[in-house]
XYZ file of C-alpha atoms in Angstrom:
113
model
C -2.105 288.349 11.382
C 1.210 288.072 11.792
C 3.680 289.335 9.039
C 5.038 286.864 6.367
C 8.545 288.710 5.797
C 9.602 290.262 9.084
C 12.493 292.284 10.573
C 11.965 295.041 8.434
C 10.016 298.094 7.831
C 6.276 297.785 6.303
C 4.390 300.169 4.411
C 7.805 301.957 4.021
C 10.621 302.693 1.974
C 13.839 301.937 3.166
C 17.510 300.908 1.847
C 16.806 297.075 1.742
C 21.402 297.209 2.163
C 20.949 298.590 5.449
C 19.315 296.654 7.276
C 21.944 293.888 7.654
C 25.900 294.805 8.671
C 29.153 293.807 8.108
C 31.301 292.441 10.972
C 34.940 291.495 10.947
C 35.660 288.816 10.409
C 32.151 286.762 10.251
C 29.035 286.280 7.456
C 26.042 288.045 9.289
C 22.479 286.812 8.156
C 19.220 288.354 8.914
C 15.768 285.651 8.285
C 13.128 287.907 6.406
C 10.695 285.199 5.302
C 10.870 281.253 6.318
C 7.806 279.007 4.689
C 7.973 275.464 3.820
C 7.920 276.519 0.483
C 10.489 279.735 0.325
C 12.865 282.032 2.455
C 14.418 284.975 2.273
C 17.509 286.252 3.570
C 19.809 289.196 3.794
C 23.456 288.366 4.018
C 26.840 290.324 4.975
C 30.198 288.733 4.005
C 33.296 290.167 5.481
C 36.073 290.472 2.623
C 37.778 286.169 2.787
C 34.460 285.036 4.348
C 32.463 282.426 2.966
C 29.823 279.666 3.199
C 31.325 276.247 2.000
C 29.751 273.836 -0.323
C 26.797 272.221 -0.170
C 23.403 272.111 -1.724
C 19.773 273.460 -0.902
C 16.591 271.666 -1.530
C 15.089 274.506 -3.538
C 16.345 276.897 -6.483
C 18.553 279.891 -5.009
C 18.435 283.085 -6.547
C 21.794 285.225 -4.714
C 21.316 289.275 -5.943
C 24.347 290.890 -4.374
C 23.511 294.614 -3.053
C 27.046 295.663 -2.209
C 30.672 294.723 -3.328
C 31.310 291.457 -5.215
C 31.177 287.682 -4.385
C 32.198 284.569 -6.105
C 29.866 282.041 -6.032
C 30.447 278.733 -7.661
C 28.040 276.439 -9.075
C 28.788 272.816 -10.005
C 32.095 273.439 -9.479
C 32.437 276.557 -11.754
C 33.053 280.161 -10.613
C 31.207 282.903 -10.821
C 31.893 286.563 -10.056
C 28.939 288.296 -9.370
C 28.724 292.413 -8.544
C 26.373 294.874 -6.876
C 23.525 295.200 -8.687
C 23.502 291.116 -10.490
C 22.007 287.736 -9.572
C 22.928 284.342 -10.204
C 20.583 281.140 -9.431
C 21.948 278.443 -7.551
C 19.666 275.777 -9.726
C 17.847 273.187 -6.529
C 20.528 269.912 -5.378
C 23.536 271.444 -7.250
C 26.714 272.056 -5.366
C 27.179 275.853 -4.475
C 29.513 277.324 -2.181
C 29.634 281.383 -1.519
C 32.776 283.324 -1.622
C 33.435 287.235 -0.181
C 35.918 288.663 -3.083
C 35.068 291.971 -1.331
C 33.140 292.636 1.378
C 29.541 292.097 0.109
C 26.204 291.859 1.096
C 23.714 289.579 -0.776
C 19.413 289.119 -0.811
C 18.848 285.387 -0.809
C 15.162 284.490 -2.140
C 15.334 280.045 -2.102
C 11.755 278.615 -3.383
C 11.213 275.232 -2.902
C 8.640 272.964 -5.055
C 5.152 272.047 -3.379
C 5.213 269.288 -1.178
């Protein structure tokens, strides 16, 4: 069978921050998991880079790993630090923000078809 979450380790313990990096200048994702009905994704901002607004078809839960984001919701700001999570509540307007560089574990589930 093939694995459900993939580029990275199995059966192993590992620092889940280093397995994506920073790069000037750009936001650098690595796809874990992608099923109709969730995803996962690991995420580094460089410091000023961000994703604009928009909205995802499923609730959004953003845990930030490293440095500190803002991440607005429905129009309202949100600083968020290593070590807290925010949701991004399903068809509300979010946009992503690097304060400082950050990196960020992005789990979306999506309701049953």
């Amino acid at each position: 069978m093939e694995p459900l979450i993939k580029n990275i380790p199995h059966a192993q313990v590992f620092a889940l921050s280093g397995q994506v990096d920073y790069q000037p200048g750009k936001v650098v994702s690595l796809t874990l998991a992608q099923q109709p009905g969730a995803g996962i994704t690991l995420f580094a901002f460089d410091e000023g880079e961000g994703i604009s607004t928009h909205a995802a078809g499923g609730d959004a839960m953003a845990a930030v790993l490293e440095g500190t984001a803002q991440i607005t919701i429905d129009g309202i700001p949100h600083t968020v630090n290593a070590g807290e999570a925010i949701i991004m509540p399903a068809g509300i307007p979010h946009a992503v923000q690097a304060v400082t560089r950050f990196k960020m574990y992005l789990v979306v589930v999506k309701a049953a078809s």
